[in-house]
């Protein structure tokens, strides 16, 4: 993987969510992946709310 793309691949939201689901379904430990998945979900929800509030709060032209 190119050096500039490594942080993107390492810190994207899908891996913690998948690892959490895998651990819960198989009955194994989830470690810190659960907290990372929750943090990603909350962060994306806040960004989505702010974006939609900014977008739909405008006067139509």
MMTF fields as JSON, N, C-alpha, C and O atoms, coordinates in Angstrom:
{
  "mmtfVersion": "1.0.0",
  "mmtfProducer": "UNKNOWN",
  "numBonds": 243,
  "numAtoms": 244,
  "numGroups": 61,
  "numChains": 1,
  "numModels": 1,
  "chainsPerModel": [1],
  "groupsPerChain": [61],
  "chainIdList": ["A"],
  "bondAtomList": [4, 2, 8, 6, 12, 10, 16, 14, 20, 18, 24, 22, 28, 26, 32, 30, 36, 34, 40, 38, 44, 42, 48, 46, 52, 50, 56, 54, 60, 58, 64, 62, 68, 66, 72, 70, 76, 74, 80, 78, 84, 82, 88, 86, 92, 90, 96, 94, 100, 98, 104, 102, 108, 106, 112, 110, 116, 114, 120, 118, 124, 122, 128, 126, 132, 130, 136, 134, 140, 138, 144, 142, 148, 146, 152, 150, 156, 154, 160, 158, 164, 162, 168, 166, 172, 170, 176, 174, 180, 178, 184, 182, 188, 186, 192, 190, 196, 194, 200, 198, 204, 202, 208, 206, 212, 210, 216, 214, 220, 218, 224, 222, 228, 226, 232, 230, 236, 234, 240, 238],
  "bondOrderList": [1, 1, 1, 1, 1, 1, 1, 1, 1, 1, 1, 1, 1, 1, 1, 1, 1, 1, 1, 1, 1, 1, 1, 1, 1, 1, 1, 1, 1, 1, 1, 1, 1, 1, 1, 1, 1, 1, 1, 1, 1, 1, 1, 1, 1, 1, 1, 1, 1, 1, 1, 1, 1, 1, 1, 1, 1, 1, 1, 1],
  "groupList": [{"groupName": "UNK", "atomNameList": ["N", "CA", "C", "O"], "elementList": ["N", "C", "C", "O"], "formalChargeList": [0, 0, 0, 0], "bondAtomList": [1, 0, 2, 1, 3, 2], "bondOrderList": [1, 1, 2], "singleLetterCode": "X", "chemCompType": "L-PEPTIDE LINKING"}],
  "groupTypeList": [0, 0, 0, 0, 0, 0, 0, 0, 0, 0, 0, 0, 0, 0, 0, 0, 0, 0, 0, 0, 0, 0, 0, 0, 0, 0, 0, 0, 0, 0, 0, 0, 0, 0, 0, 0, 0, 0, 0, 0, 0, 0, 0, 0, 0, 0, 0, 0, 0, 0, 0, 0, 0, 0, 0, 0, 0, 0, 0, 0, 0],
  "groupIdList": [1, 2, 3, 4, 5, 6, 7, 8, 9, 10, 11, 12, 13, 14, 15, 16, 17, 18, 19, 20, 21, 22, 23, 24, 25, 26, 27, 28, 29, 30, 31, 32, 33, 34, 35, 36, 37, 38, 39, 40, 41, 42, 43, 44, 45, 46, 47, 48, 49, 50, 51, 52, 53, 54, 55, 56, 57, 58, 59, 60, 61],
  "secStructList": [7, 7, 2, 2, 2, 2, 2, 2, 2, 2, 6, 7, 2, 2, 2, 2, 2, 2, 2, 2, 2, 2, 2, 2, 2, 2, 6, 7, 7, 7, 6, 6, 2, 2, 2, 2, 2, 2, 2, 2, 2, 2, 2, 2, 2, 2, 2, 2, 2, 2, 2, 2, 2, 2, 2, 2, 6, 1, 7, 7, 7],
  "xCoordList": [0.838, 0.0, 0.89, 1.893, 0.528, 1.333, 1.329, 0.363, 2.389, 2.533, 1.451, 1.04, 0.975, -0.044, -1.402, -2.252, -1.628, -2.935, -3.033, -4.135, -1.926, -1.913, -2.761, -3.525, -2.675, -3.547, -5.03, -5.855, -5.375, -6.776, -7.28, -8.378, -6.503, -6.899, -6.898, -7.702, -6.02, -5.895, -6.979, -7.4, -7.442, -8.38, -9.739, -10.373, -10.19, -11.512, -12.548, -12.177, -13.836, -14.837, -15.278, -15.89, -15.008, -15.566, -14.872, -15.536, -13.575, -12.857, -13.316, -13.591, -13.418, -13.899, -15.323, -15.632, -16.185, -17.567, -17.614, -18.335, -16.86, -16.836, -16.212, -16.724, -15.121, -14.485, -15.392, -15.41, -16.146, -17.088, -18.19, -18.503, -18.78, -19.825, -19.306, -19.975, -18.13, -17.538, -17.33, -17.647, -16.804, -16.58, -17.873, -17.952, -18.889, -20.17, -20.858, -21.453, -20.784, -21.432, -20.712, -21.349, -19.399, -18.627, -18.392, -17.891, -18.747, -18.558, -17.124, -16.737, -16.336, -14.949, -14.843, -15.813, -13.663, -13.459, -13.492, -13.051, -14.029, -14.056, -12.983, -12.705, -12.385, -11.309, -11.776, -12.864, -10.968, -11.3, -12.103, -12.475, -12.376, -13.099, -14.522, -15.052, -15.141, -16.492, -16.556, -17.443, -15.609, -15.575, -15.248, -15.794, -14.36, -14.04, -15.243, -15.491, -15.995, -17.183, -18.227, -18.843, -18.43, -19.388, -18.919, -19.724, -17.631, -17.098, -17.284, -17.666, -17.02, -17.228, -18.693, -19.005, -19.598, -21.026, -21.482, -22.211, -21.06, -21.441, -20.848, -21.533, -19.576, -18.931, -19.587, -19.807, -19.899, -20.553, -21.974, -22.436, -22.671, -24.019, -23.986, -24.829, -23.017, -22.891, -22.549, -23.133, -21.613, -21.266, -22.452, -22.68, -23.205, -24.394, -25.447, -26.078, -25.634, -26.595, -26.17, -26.98, -24.911, -24.43, -24.528, -24.919, -24.175, -24.239, -25.677, -25.96, -26.594, -27.984, -28.615, -29.417, -28.27, -28.8, -28.312, -29.067, -27.055, -26.519, -27.148, -27.435, -27.353, -27.888, -29.365, -29.769, -30.168, -31.601, -32.064, -33.248, -31.16, -31.515, -31.456, -31.824, -30.988, -30.862, -32.219, -33.123, -32.328, -33.515, -33.398, -32.352, -34.451, -34.383, -34.276, -34.892, -33.5, -33.314, -34.017, -33.976],
  "yCoordList": [-1.172, 0.0, 1.243, 1.288, 2.247, 3.47, 4.125, 3.995, 4.815, 5.425, 6.429, 6.513, 7.197, 8.203, 7.581, 8.205, 6.357, 5.702, 4.847, 4.479, 4.537, 3.669, 4.21, 3.435, 5.511, 6.003, 5.918, 5.659, 6.132, 6.034, 4.615, 4.411, 3.65, 2.249, 1.805, 0.958, 2.36, 1.944, 2.534, 1.891, 3.746, 4.44, 4.678, 5.699, 3.778, 3.901, 3.213, 2.375, 3.536, 3.073, 1.624, 1.095, 0.965, -0.362, -1.456, -2.376, -1.38, -2.433, -2.579, -3.705, -1.508, -1.699, -2.248, -3.072, -1.797, -2.292, -3.772, -4.538, -4.179, -5.583, -6.453, -7.535, -6.002, -6.779, -6.901, -7.941, -5.843, -5.905, -6.913, -7.746, -6.846, -7.803, -9.227, -10.144, -9.411, -10.751, -11.296, -12.453, -10.472, -10.908, -11.225, -12.204, -10.394, -10.642, -11.888, -12.644, -12.11, -13.283, -14.579, -15.619, -14.527, -15.737, -15.952, -17.003, -14.974, -15.1, -14.913, -15.406, -14.21, -13.927, -12.496, -11.739, -12.131, -10.771, -9.767, -10.045, -8.588, -7.531, -6.482, -5.652, -6.516, -5.577, -4.142, -3.817, -3.288, -1.863, -1.549, -0.397, -2.558, -2.317, -1.818, -1.056, -2.24, -1.781, -0.291, 0.387, 0.224, 1.666, 2.461, 3.542, 1.921, 2.61, 2.648, 3.661, 1.545, 1.506, 2.507, 3.202, 2.588, 3.551, 4.976, 5.836, 5.229, 6.569, 6.968, 8.103, 6.053, 6.337, 6.624, 7.561, 5.829, 6.031, 7.384, 8.101, 7.738, 9.028, 10.176, 11.158, 10.05, 11.094, 11.304, 12.443, 10.225, 10.342, 10.88, 11.637, 10.494, 11.021, 12.529, 13.268, 12.981, 14.415, 15.176, 16.225, 14.658, 15.32, 15.357, 16.368, 14.275, 14.242, 15.236, 15.904, 15.334, 16.3, 17.735, 18.541, 18.041, 19.402, 19.751, 20.862, 18.808, 19.047, 19.257, 20.19, 18.394, 18.539, 19.796, 20.445, 20.155, 21.385, 22.601, 23.548, 22.573, 23.681, 23.709, 24.779, 22.561, 22.476, 22.855, 23.63, 22.321, 22.527, 23.718, 24.058, 24.347, 25.539, 26.807, 27.887, 26.664, 27.811, 28.162, 27.331, 29.406, 29.804, 29.295, 29.457, 28.686, 28.223, 29.397, 30.443, 29.214, 30.299, 29.972, 30.761],
  "zCoordList": [0.0, 0.0, 0.0, 0.712, -0.792, -0.791, 0.586, 1.338, 0.907, 2.221, 2.564, 3.722, 1.583, 1.852, 2.111, 2.747, 1.631, 1.764, 3.03, 3.438, 3.639, 4.823, 5.973, 6.549, 6.351, 7.439, 7.088, 7.963, 5.833, 5.418, 5.615, 6.134, 5.212, 5.351, 6.812, 7.203, 7.601, 8.997, 9.884, 10.846, 9.583, 10.456, 9.802, 10.069, 8.97, 8.363, 9.244, 10.065, 9.105, 10.073, 9.924, 10.852, 8.83, 8.622, 9.423, 9.903, 9.576, 10.297, 11.742, 12.157, 12.542, 13.917, 13.982, 14.843, 13.082, 13.083, 12.731, 13.372, 11.728, 11.318, 12.4, 12.692, 12.997, 14.064, 15.285, 15.944, 15.591, 16.71, 16.426, 17.276, 15.238, 14.881, 14.862, 15.338, 14.32, 14.272, 15.686, 15.961, 16.569, 17.94, 18.67, 19.413, 18.457, 19.118, 18.584, 19.352, 17.277, 16.692, 17.026, 17.195, 17.121, 17.407, 18.894, 19.296, 19.712, 21.147, 21.597, 22.656, 20.809, 21.173, 21.683, 21.636, 22.168, 22.674, 21.534, 20.419, 21.843, 20.834, 21.09, 20.225, 22.263, 22.58, 22.518, 22.994, 21.941, 21.834, 20.58, 20.359, 19.756, 18.504, 18.74, 17.932, 19.836, 20.142, 20.366, 19.847, 21.143, 21.4, 20.14, 19.919, 19.323, 18.067, 17.136, 16.483, 17.072, 16.222, 16.711, 15.902, 18.02, 18.578, 18.305, 17.948, 18.468, 18.218, 16.756, 16.471, 15.831, 14.41, 14.124, 13.389, 14.695, 14.463, 14.987, 14.301, 16.191, 16.771, 15.961, 15.674, 15.595, 14.806, 13.453, 13.041, 12.762, 11.46, 11.597, 10.743, 12.666, 12.892, 13.152, 12.643, 13.94, 14.215, 12.936, 12.664, 12.159, 10.893, 9.942, 9.277, 9.867, 9.015, 9.474, 8.655, 10.783, 11.314, 10.989, 10.53, 11.229, 10.965, 9.489, 9.13, 8.644, 7.207, 6.756, 6.005, 7.209, 6.782, 7.366, 6.695, 8.601, 9.183, 8.409, 8.189, 8.0, 7.209, 5.817, 5.28, 5.252, 3.885, 3.827, 2.96, 4.732, 4.669, 5.487, 5.472, 6.192, 6.939, 6.101, 6.563, 4.862, 3.978, 3.351, 3.272, 2.914, 2.171, 0.736, 0.109, 0.213, -1.189, -2.144, -1.938, -3.173, -4.152, -5.439, -6.383]
}
